[in-house]
Amino acid sequence: MLADIFVLPYVARHPESAFVIEGPERVVGYVVCAPNTVAFDHWFRDEWWPGMSKRHRASAAESRKDAALLRYADAVGKRPGSFLEEYPAHLHIDLLPAAQGKGAGRKLINVLVTHLRDHGVPGVQLTTGARNAGATAFYTRMGFDRLHEPEGAVTFGKRLSVPSID
């Protein structure tokens, strides 16, 4: 279910905004992004999730974690987005432990930020768990600012200077 919520819809809708880091034998990390969160959320809610949710309802009845993921996915596009004008894009990033602490996350974020800037996106945001000290330190080092701290989470944003057209 994690892939059907946090990875595959981004690759399906915005393959140009999906980047991977390859290790010697396999992919060891990725970053995916929706350059326009509002448009993505509408598409996710209306086109992607209805078919996917049917596959996951049975497991959600048996697992608290799956039930929480199902609630999250069912609420996409229904939550207010107070940062969407300044930070219209949002991202998800994940690295296998073997790739962590070796610059792979920095490389993925930098490639994505360059891509978004080149396409005129003024800002990007993400949310992580408040107890994930490594992630919060990493995003701060990468120039993300704390925007909001809802219960158990931290939303970070990064403004992107868009190149001028001469």
Coordinates of N, CA, C and O in Angstrom, one line a residue:
M1 N 0.8 -1.2 0.0 CA 0.0 0.0 0.0 C 0.9 1.3 0.0 O 0.5 2.3 -0.6
L2 N 2.0 1.2 0.7 CA 2.9 2.4 0.7 C 3.3 2.8 -0.7 O 3.2 4.0 -1.0
A3 N 3.6 1.9 -1.6 CA 4.0 2.2 -2.9 C 2.8 2.8 -3.7 O 3.0 3.8 -4.5
D4 N 1.6 2.3 -3.5 CA 0.4 2.8 -4.2 C 0.0 4.2 -3.7 O -0.8 4.8 -4.4
I5 N 0.5 4.6 -2.6 CA 0.2 6.0 -2.1 C 1.3 6.9 -2.3 O 1.1 8.1 -2.8
F6 N 2.6 6.5 -2.0 CA 3.7 7.5 -1.9 C 4.7 7.4 -3.1 O 5.6 8.2 -3.1
V7 N 4.6 6.4 -4.0 CA 5.6 6.3 -5.0 C 4.9 6.2 -6.4 O 5.1 7.1 -7.3
L8 N 4.2 5.1 -6.6 CA 3.7 4.8 -8.0 C 2.8 5.9 -8.6 O 2.9 6.1 -9.8
P9 N 1.9 6.5 -7.8 CA 1.1 7.6 -8.5 C 1.9 8.7 -9.0 O 1.6 9.3 -10.0
Y10 N 3.0 9.0 -8.3 CA 3.9 10.1 -8.8 C 4.6 9.7 -10.0 O 4.8 10.6 -11.0
V11 N 5.1 8.5 -10.1 CA 5.8 8.0 -11.3 C 4.8 8.0 -12.5 O 5.1 8.3 -13.6
A12 N 3.6 7.6 -12.2 CA 2.5 7.5 -13.2 C 2.2 8.9 -13.8 O 2.0 9.1 -15.0
R13 N 2.0 9.8 -12.9 CA 1.5 11.1 -13.3 C 2.6 12.1 -13.7 O 2.4 12.9 -14.6
H14 N 3.8 12.0 -13.0 CA 4.9 12.9 -13.3 C 6.2 12.1 -13.4 O 7.1 12.4 -12.6
P15 N 6.4 11.3 -14.4 CA 7.6 10.5 -14.5 C 8.8 11.4 -14.7 O 9.9 11.0 -14.3
E16 N 8.6 12.6 -15.3 CA 9.7 13.5 -15.4 C 10.2 14.1 -14.1 O 11.3 14.7 -14.1
S17 N 9.5 13.9 -13.1 CA 9.9 14.4 -11.7 C 10.2 13.3 -10.8 O 10.0 13.5 -9.6
A18 N 10.6 12.2 -11.3 CA 11.0 11.0 -10.5 C 12.5 10.7 -10.8 O 12.8 10.6 -12.0
F19 N 13.3 10.6 -9.8 CA 14.7 10.3 -10.0 C 15.1 9.2 -9.0 O 14.6 9.1 -7.9
V20 N 16.1 8.4 -9.5 CA 16.6 7.3 -8.6 C 18.1 7.3 -8.5 O 18.8 8.0 -9.3
I21 N 18.6 6.7 -7.5 CA 20.0 6.4 -7.2 C 20.2 4.9 -7.3 O 19.5 4.2 -6.7
E22 N 21.1 4.5 -8.2 CA 21.3 3.1 -8.4 C 22.6 2.7 -7.6 O 23.6 3.4 -7.7
G23 N 22.5 1.6 -7.0 CA 23.7 0.9 -6.3 C 24.2 -0.1 -7.3 O 23.8 -0.1 -8.5
P24 N 25.2 -0.9 -6.9 CA 25.8 -1.8 -7.8 C 24.8 -2.9 -8.4 O 25.0 -3.3 -9.5
E25 N 23.8 -3.2 -7.6 CA 22.9 -4.3 -8.0 C 21.4 -3.9 -8.1 O 20.6 -4.6 -8.7
R26 N 21.1 -2.7 -7.6 CA 19.7 -2.3 -7.6 C 19.5 -0.8 -7.3 O 20.5 -0.2 -6.9
V27 N 18.3 -0.3 -7.4 CA 18.0 1.0 -7.0 C 18.1 1.1 -5.5 O 17.5 0.2 -4.8
V28 N 18.7 2.1 -4.9 CA 18.9 2.2 -3.5 C 18.2 3.5 -2.9 O 18.2 3.7 -1.7
G29 N 17.6 4.3 -3.8 CA 16.9 5.5 -3.3 C 16.1 6.1 -4.5 O 16.4 5.9 -5.7
Y30 N 15.2 6.9 -4.1 CA 14.4 7.7 -5.1 C 13.9 8.9 -4.5 O 13.8 9.1 -3.3
V31 N 13.5 9.9 -5.4 CA 12.7 11.0 -5.0 C 11.6 11.2 -6.1 O 11.9 11.0 -7.2
V32 N 10.4 11.4 -5.6 CA 9.3 11.6 -6.5 C 8.6 12.9 -6.1 O 8.7 13.3 -5.0
C33 N 8.0 13.5 -7.1 CA 7.4 14.9 -6.8 C 6.2 15.2 -7.7 O 6.1 14.7 -8.8
A34 N 5.3 15.9 -7.1 CA 4.2 16.5 -7.8 C 4.4 18.0 -7.9 O 4.4 18.7 -6.9
P35 N 4.7 18.5 -9.1 CA 5.0 19.9 -9.2 C 3.9 20.8 -8.8 O 4.1 22.0 -8.4
N36 N 2.7 20.3 -9.0 CA 1.5 21.1 -8.6 C 0.6 20.2 -7.7 O -0.1 19.3 -8.2
T37 N 0.7 20.4 -6.4 CA 0.0 19.6 -5.5 C -1.5 19.6 -5.6 O -2.1 18.5 -5.6
V38 N -2.1 20.7 -5.9 CA -3.5 20.8 -6.0 C -4.0 19.9 -7.2 O -4.9 19.1 -7.0
A39 N -3.4 20.0 -8.4 CA -3.8 19.2 -9.5 C -3.5 17.8 -9.3 O -4.3 16.9 -9.6
F40 N -2.4 17.4 -8.7 CA -2.1 16.1 -8.4 C -3.1 15.5 -7.4 O -3.6 14.3 -7.6
D41 N -3.4 16.2 -6.4 CA -4.4 15.7 -5.4 C -5.7 15.4 -6.0 O -6.3 14.4 -5.7
H42 N -6.2 16.2 -6.9 CA -7.4 16.0 -7.6 C -7.4 14.7 -8.4 O -8.3 13.9 -8.4
W43 N -6.3 14.6 -9.2 CA -6.1 13.4 -10.0 C -6.0 12.1 -9.1 O -6.6 11.1 -9.4
F44 N -5.2 12.2 -8.1 CA -5.1 11.1 -7.1 C -6.4 10.6 -6.6 O -6.8 9.5 -6.7
R45 N -7.2 11.6 -6.1 CA -8.5 11.3 -5.5 C -9.5 10.8 -6.5 O -10.3 9.9 -6.2
D46 N -9.5 11.4 -7.7 CA -10.6 11.1 -8.7 C -10.2 9.9 -9.6 O -11.1 9.2 -10.1
E47 N -8.9 9.7 -9.9 CA -8.6 8.7 -10.9 C -7.7 7.6 -10.4 O -7.9 6.5 -10.7
W48 N -6.7 7.9 -9.6 CA -5.8 6.9 -9.1 C -6.3 6.1 -8.0 O -6.4 4.8 -8.0
W49 N -6.7 6.7 -6.9 CA -7.0 6.1 -5.7 C -8.3 5.2 -5.7 O -8.3 4.1 -5.1
P50 N -9.3 5.5 -6.4 CA -10.5 4.7 -6.3 C -10.2 3.2 -6.7 O -10.7 2.3 -6.0
G51 N -9.5 3.0 -7.7 CA -9.2 1.6 -8.1 C -8.2 0.9 -7.1 O -8.3 -0.2 -6.8
M52 N -7.2 1.7 -6.7 CA -6.2 1.2 -5.7 C -6.9 0.9 -4.4 O -6.5 -0.1 -3.7
S53 N -7.7 1.7 -3.9 CA -8.3 1.6 -2.6 C -9.0 0.2 -2.4 O -9.0 -0.4 -1.4
K54 N -9.7 -0.2 -3.5 CA -10.4 -1.5 -3.4 C -9.5 -2.6 -3.1 O -9.8 -3.5 -2.4
R55 N -8.3 -2.6 -3.7 CA -7.3 -3.6 -3.4 C -6.8 -3.7 -2.0 O -6.4 -4.7 -1.5
H56 N -6.9 -2.5 -1.3 CA -6.3 -2.4 0.0 C -7.3 -2.4 1.2 O -6.9 -2.5 2.4
R57 N -8.6 -2.4 0.9 CA -9.6 -2.3 2.0 C -9.5 -3.6 2.9 O -9.6 -3.4 4.1
A58 N -9.3 -4.8 2.4 CA -9.3 -6.0 3.2 C -8.2 -6.0 4.2 O -8.3 -6.3 5.4
S59 N -7.0 -5.6 3.7 CA -5.8 -5.6 4.6 C -6.0 -4.5 5.7 O -5.5 -4.6 6.8
A60 N -6.6 -3.4 5.3 CA -6.8 -2.3 6.3 C -7.7 -2.7 7.4 O -7.6 -2.2 8.5
A61 N -8.6 -3.6 7.2 CA -9.5 -4.1 8.2 C -8.7 -4.9 9.2 O -9.1 -5.1 10.4
E62 N -7.5 -5.5 8.9 CA -6.8 -6.4 9.7 C -5.5 -5.7 10.4 O -4.9 -6.2 11.3
S63 N -5.2 -4.5 9.9 CA -3.9 -3.9 10.4 C -4.2 -2.4 10.7 O -4.7 -1.7 9.9
R64 N -3.7 -2.0 11.9 CA -3.9 -0.6 12.3 C -3.1 0.3 11.3 O -3.5 1.4 10.9
K65 N -1.8 -0.1 11.0 CA -1.0 0.7 10.1 C -1.6 0.8 8.8 O -1.7 1.9 8.2
D66 N -2.2 -0.3 8.2 CA -2.8 -0.2 6.9 C -4.1 0.7 7.0 O -4.4 1.5 6.1
A67 N -4.8 0.6 8.1 CA -6.0 1.4 8.3 C -5.6 2.9 8.3 O -6.3 3.8 7.7
A68 N -4.5 3.3 9.0 CA -4.1 4.6 9.0 C -3.6 5.1 7.6 O -3.9 6.3 7.2
L69 N -3.0 4.3 6.9 CA -2.6 4.6 5.5 C -3.8 4.8 4.6 O -3.9 5.8 3.8
L70 N -4.8 4.0 4.8 CA -6.0 4.1 4.0 C -6.7 5.4 4.4 O -7.2 6.2 3.5
R71 N -6.8 5.8 5.6 CA -7.4 7.1 6.0 C -6.6 8.3 5.4 O -7.2 9.2 4.9
Y72 N -5.3 8.2 5.4 CA -4.4 9.2 4.8 C -4.8 9.3 3.3 O -5.0 10.4 2.8
A73 N -4.8 8.2 2.6 CA -5.0 8.3 1.2 C -6.5 8.8 0.9 O -6.7 9.5 -0.1
D74 N -7.4 8.4 1.7 CA -8.8 8.8 1.5 C -8.9 10.3 1.7 O -9.9 10.9 1.1
A75 N -8.0 10.9 2.5 CA -8.1 12.3 2.8 C -7.3 13.2 1.8 O -7.4 14.4 1.9
V76 N -6.6 12.6 0.9 CA -5.8 13.4 -0.1 C -6.7 14.4 -0.8 O -7.7 14.0 -1.3
G77 N -6.3 15.6 -0.8 CA -7.1 16.7 -1.5 C -8.2 17.3 -0.7 O -8.8 18.2 -1.1
K78 N -8.4 16.8 0.5 CA -9.4 17.3 1.4 C -8.9 18.1 2.5 O -9.6 18.8 3.2
R79 N -7.6 18.1 2.7 CA -6.9 18.9 3.7 C -6.6 20.3 3.2 O -6.2 20.4 2.0
P80 N -6.6 21.3 4.0 CA -6.2 22.6 3.5 C -4.7 22.6 3.3 O -4.0 22.0 4.0
G81 N -4.4 23.4 2.3 CA -2.9 23.5 1.9 C -2.5 25.0 2.1 O -2.6 25.7 1.1
S82 N -2.1 25.3 3.3 CA -1.9 26.7 3.5 C -0.6 27.2 2.9 O -0.3 28.4 2.9
F83 N 0.3 26.3 2.4 CA 1.6 26.8 1.8 C 1.6 26.6 0.3 O 2.7 26.7 -0.2
L84 N 0.5 26.3 -0.3 CA 0.6 25.9 -1.7 C 0.9 27.0 -2.7 O 1.4 26.7 -3.8
E85 N 0.6 28.2 -2.3 CA 1.0 29.3 -3.2 C 2.5 29.5 -3.3 O 3.0 29.6 -4.4
E86 N 3.1 29.5 -2.2 CA 4.6 29.6 -2.2 C 5.3 28.3 -2.5 O 6.4 28.3 -3.0
Y87 N 4.7 27.2 -2.1 CA 5.4 25.9 -2.2 C 4.4 24.9 -2.9 O 3.9 24.0 -2.3
P88 N 4.1 25.1 -4.2 CA 3.1 24.3 -4.8 C 3.5 22.9 -5.1 O 2.6 22.0 -5.2
A89 N 4.8 22.6 -5.1 CA 5.2 21.2 -5.3 C 5.4 20.5 -3.9 O 5.6 21.1 -2.9
H90 N 5.3 19.2 -4.0 CA 5.6 18.4 -2.8 C 6.4 17.1 -3.2 O 6.2 16.6 -4.3
L91 N 7.2 16.6 -2.3 CA 8.1 15.5 -2.7 C 8.0 14.4 -1.6 O 7.6 14.6 -0.5
H92 N 8.4 13.2 -2.1 CA 8.6 12.1 -1.2 C 10.0 11.5 -1.6 O 10.3 11.4 -2.8
I93 N 10.8 11.2 -0.6 CA 12.1 10.7 -0.8 C 12.3 9.5 0.1 O 11.8 9.5 1.2
D94 N 13.1 8.5 -0.4 CA 13.4 7.3 0.4 C 14.7 6.7 0.0 O 15.0 6.7 -1.2
L95 N 15.5 6.4 1.0 CA 16.8 5.7 0.7 C 16.9 4.5 1.5 O 16.5 4.4 2.7
L96 N 17.4 3.4 0.9 CA 17.7 2.2 1.7 C 18.8 2.5 2.6 O 19.7 3.4 2.4
P97 N 18.9 1.8 3.8 CA 20.0 2.1 4.7 C 21.4 2.1 4.1 O 22.2 2.9 4.5
A98 N 21.7 1.3 3.2 CA 23.0 1.2 2.6 C 23.4 2.5 1.9 O 24.5 2.8 1.7
A99 N 22.4 3.3 1.5 CA 22.6 4.6 0.7 C 22.6 5.8 1.7 O 23.0 6.9 1.2
Q100 N 22.2 5.6 2.9 CA 22.0 6.8 3.8 C 23.4 7.2 4.3 O 24.3 6.4 4.5
G101 N 23.5 8.5 4.5 CA 24.8 9.1 5.0 C 25.9 9.1 4.0 O 27.0 9.3 4.4
K102 N 25.6 8.9 2.7 CA 26.7 8.9 1.7 C 26.4 9.9 0.6 O 27.0 9.8 -0.5
G103 N 25.6 10.9 0.8 CA 25.4 11.9 -0.2 C 24.3 11.6 -1.2 O 24.0 12.5 -2.0
A104 N 23.7 10.5 -1.1 CA 22.6 10.1 -2.1 C 21.4 11.0 -1.9 O 20.8 11.4 -2.9
G105 N 21.0 11.2 -0.7 CA 19.8 12.1 -0.5 C 20.0 13.5 -1.0 O 19.2 14.1 -1.6
R106 N 21.2 14.0 -0.7 CA 21.6 15.4 -1.1 C 21.6 15.4 -2.7 O 21.0 16.4 -3.2
K107 N 22.1 14.4 -3.3 CA 22.1 14.4 -4.8 C 20.7 14.4 -5.3 O 20.4 15.1 -6.3
L108 N 19.9 13.5 -4.8 CA 18.5 13.4 -5.2 C 17.7 14.8 -5.1 O 17.0 15.2 -6.0
I109 N 17.9 15.4 -3.9 CA 17.2 16.7 -3.7 C 17.7 17.7 -4.6 O 16.9 18.5 -5.2
N110 N 19.0 17.8 -4.8 CA 19.6 18.8 -5.7 C 19.1 18.6 -7.2 O 18.8 19.6 -7.8
V111 N 19.1 17.4 -7.6 CA 18.6 17.1 -9.0 C 17.1 17.5 -9.1 O 16.7 18.2 -10.1
L112 N 16.3 17.2 -8.1 CA 14.9 17.6 -8.2 C 14.7 19.1 -8.1 O 14.0 19.6 -8.9
V113 N 15.5 19.8 -7.2 CA 15.3 21.2 -7.1 C 15.7 21.9 -8.4 O 15.0 22.8 -8.9
T114 N 16.8 21.4 -9.1 CA 17.2 22.0 -10.4 C 16.1 21.8 -11.4 O 15.7 22.7 -12.1
H115 N 15.5 20.6 -11.4 CA 14.4 20.3 -12.3 C 13.2 21.2 -12.1 O 12.7 21.7 -13.1
L116 N 12.8 21.3 -10.9 CA 11.7 22.2 -10.5 C 12.0 23.7 -10.9 O 11.1 24.3 -11.5
R117 N 13.1 24.2 -10.6 CA 13.5 25.5 -10.9 C 13.4 25.7 -12.5 O 12.9 26.7 -12.9
D118 N 14.0 24.8 -13.2 CA 14.0 24.9 -14.7 C 12.6 24.9 -15.2 O 12.4 25.3 -16.4
H119 N 11.6 24.4 -14.5 CA 10.3 24.3 -14.9 C 9.4 25.4 -14.3 O 8.2 25.3 -14.3
G120 N 10.0 26.4 -13.6 CA 9.3 27.5 -13.1 C 8.5 27.3 -11.8 O 7.7 28.1 -11.5
V121 N 8.8 26.2 -11.1 CA 8.1 26.0 -9.8 C 8.8 26.8 -8.7 O 10.0 26.7 -8.5
P122 N 8.0 27.6 -8.0 CA 8.6 28.5 -7.0 C 9.0 27.9 -5.7 O 9.8 28.5 -4.9
G123 N 8.5 26.8 -5.4 CA 8.8 26.2 -4.1 C 8.3 24.8 -3.9 O 7.4 24.3 -4.7
V124 N 8.9 24.0 -3.0 CA 8.6 22.6 -2.8 C 8.5 22.4 -1.3 O 9.2 23.0 -0.5
Q125 N 7.6 21.5 -0.9 CA 7.4 21.2 0.5 C 7.4 19.7 0.7 O 7.3 18.9 -0.2
L126 N 7.6 19.3 2.0 CA 7.5 17.9 2.3 C 7.1 17.8 3.8 O 7.3 18.8 4.5
T127 N 6.6 16.7 4.3 CA 6.3 16.5 5.7 C 7.0 15.2 6.1 O 7.1 14.2 5.4
T128 N 7.6 15.3 7.3 CA 8.3 14.1 7.9 C 7.8 14.0 9.4 O 7.2 14.9 9.9
G129 N 8.1 12.8 9.9 CA 7.8 12.6 11.4 C 8.6 13.5 12.3 O 9.8 13.7 12.0
A130 N 8.0 14.1 13.3 CA 8.7 15.0 14.2 C 9.8 14.3 14.9 O 10.8 14.9 15.3
R131 N 9.7 13.0 15.1 CA 10.7 12.2 15.9 C 11.8 11.7 15.0 O 12.8 11.1 15.5
N132 N 11.8 12.0 13.7 CA 12.8 11.6 12.8 C 13.9 12.6 12.8 O 14.0 13.5 11.9
A133 N 14.8 12.6 13.8 CA 15.8 13.6 14.0 C 16.8 13.7 12.8 O 17.2 14.8 12.4
G134 N 17.1 12.6 12.2 CA 18.0 12.5 11.1 C 17.4 13.3 9.9 O 18.1 14.1 9.3
A135 N 16.2 13.0 9.6 CA 15.5 13.7 8.5 C 15.4 15.2 8.8 O 15.6 16.0 7.8
T136 N 14.9 15.6 9.9 CA 14.8 17.0 10.2 C 16.1 17.7 10.1 O 16.1 18.8 9.6
A137 N 17.2 17.1 10.6 CA 18.5 17.8 10.4 C 18.9 17.8 9.0 O 19.5 18.9 8.5
F138 N 18.7 16.8 8.2 CA 19.0 16.7 6.8 C 18.3 17.8 6.0 O 18.9 18.6 5.3
Y139 N 17.0 18.0 6.2 CA 16.2 19.0 5.5 C 16.7 20.4 5.8 O 16.7 21.3 5.0
T140 N 17.0 20.6 7.1 CA 17.5 21.9 7.5 C 18.9 22.2 6.8 O 19.1 23.3 6.3
R141 N 19.8 21.2 6.8 CA 21.0 21.4 6.0 C 20.8 21.6 4.6 O 21.6 22.3 3.9
M142 N 19.7 21.1 4.0 CA 19.5 21.3 2.6 C 18.8 22.6 2.3 O 18.4 22.8 1.1
G143 N 18.6 23.4 3.3 CA 18.0 24.7 3.0 C 16.5 24.8 3.1 O 15.9 25.8 2.7
F144 N 15.9 23.8 3.7 CA 14.4 23.8 3.9 C 14.1 24.5 5.2 O 14.9 24.3 6.2
D145 N 13.1 25.2 5.3 CA 12.6 25.9 6.5 C 11.4 25.2 7.1 O 10.6 24.7 6.3
R146 N 11.3 25.2 8.4 CA 10.1 24.7 9.0 C 9.0 25.6 8.8 O 9.0 26.8 9.0
L147 N 7.9 25.0 8.3 CA 6.7 25.8 7.9 C 5.6 25.6 8.9 O 4.8 26.5 9.3
H148 N 5.5 24.4 9.4 CA 4.3 24.0 10.2 C 4.7 22.7 11.0 O 5.4 21.9 10.5
E149 N 4.1 22.6 12.2 CA 4.4 21.4 13.0 C 3.1 20.9 13.6 O 2.8 21.1 14.8
P150 N 2.4 20.2 12.7 CA 1.1 19.6 13.2 C 1.6 18.4 14.2 O 2.7 18.0 14.2
E151 N 0.6 17.9 14.9 CA 1.0 16.8 15.9 C 1.7 15.7 15.3 O 1.3 15.0 14.3
G152 N 2.9 15.5 15.8 CA 3.7 14.3 15.3 C 4.4 14.5 14.0 O 5.0 13.5 13.5
A153 N 4.4 15.7 13.4 CA 5.0 15.9 12.1 C 5.6 17.3 12.0 O 5.4 18.1 12.8
V154 N 6.5 17.4 11.0 CA 7.0 18.7 10.6 C 6.9 18.9 9.1 O 7.3 18.0 8.4
T155 N 6.4 20.0 8.7 CA 6.3 20.3 7.3 C 7.5 21.3 7.0 O 7.6 22.3 7.7
F156 N 8.3 21.0 6.0 CA 9.4 21.8 5.6 C 9.1 22.4 4.2 O 8.4 21.7 3.4
G157 N 9.6 23.5 3.9 CA 9.5 24.1 2.6 C 10.8 24.7 2.1 O 11.6 25.2 2.9
K158 N 11.0 24.7 0.8 CA 12.2 25.4 0.2 C 11.7 26.2 -0.9 O 11.1 25.7 -1.9
R159 N 12.0 27.5 -0.9 CA 11.8 28.4 -2.0 C 12.8 28.2 -3.0 O 14.0 28.0 -2.7
L160 N 12.4 28.2 -4.3 CA 13.3 28.0 -5.4 C 13.3 29.3 -6.2 O 12.3 29.8 -6.6
S161 N 14.5 29.8 -6.4 CA 14.7 30.9 -7.3 C 14.5 30.5 -8.7 O 15.2 29.6 -9.2
V162 N 13.5 31.0 -9.4 CA 13.2 30.6 -10.8 C 14.1 31.4 -11.7 O 14.2 32.7 -11.6
P163 N 14.8 30.8 -12.7 CA 15.7 31.5 -13.6 C 14.9 32.6 -14.4 O 13.7 32.3 -14.8
S164 N 15.5 33.7 -14.6 CA 14.8 34.7 -15.4 C 15.0 34.5 -16.9 O 16.1 33.9 -17.3
I165 N 14.1 34.9 -17.7 CA 14.2 34.7 -19.1 C 14.6 36.0 -19.7 O 14.0 37.0 -19.6
D166 N 15.8 36.0 -20.3 CA 16.3 37.3 -20.9 C 16.0 37.3 -22.4 O 16.0 36.5 -23.1

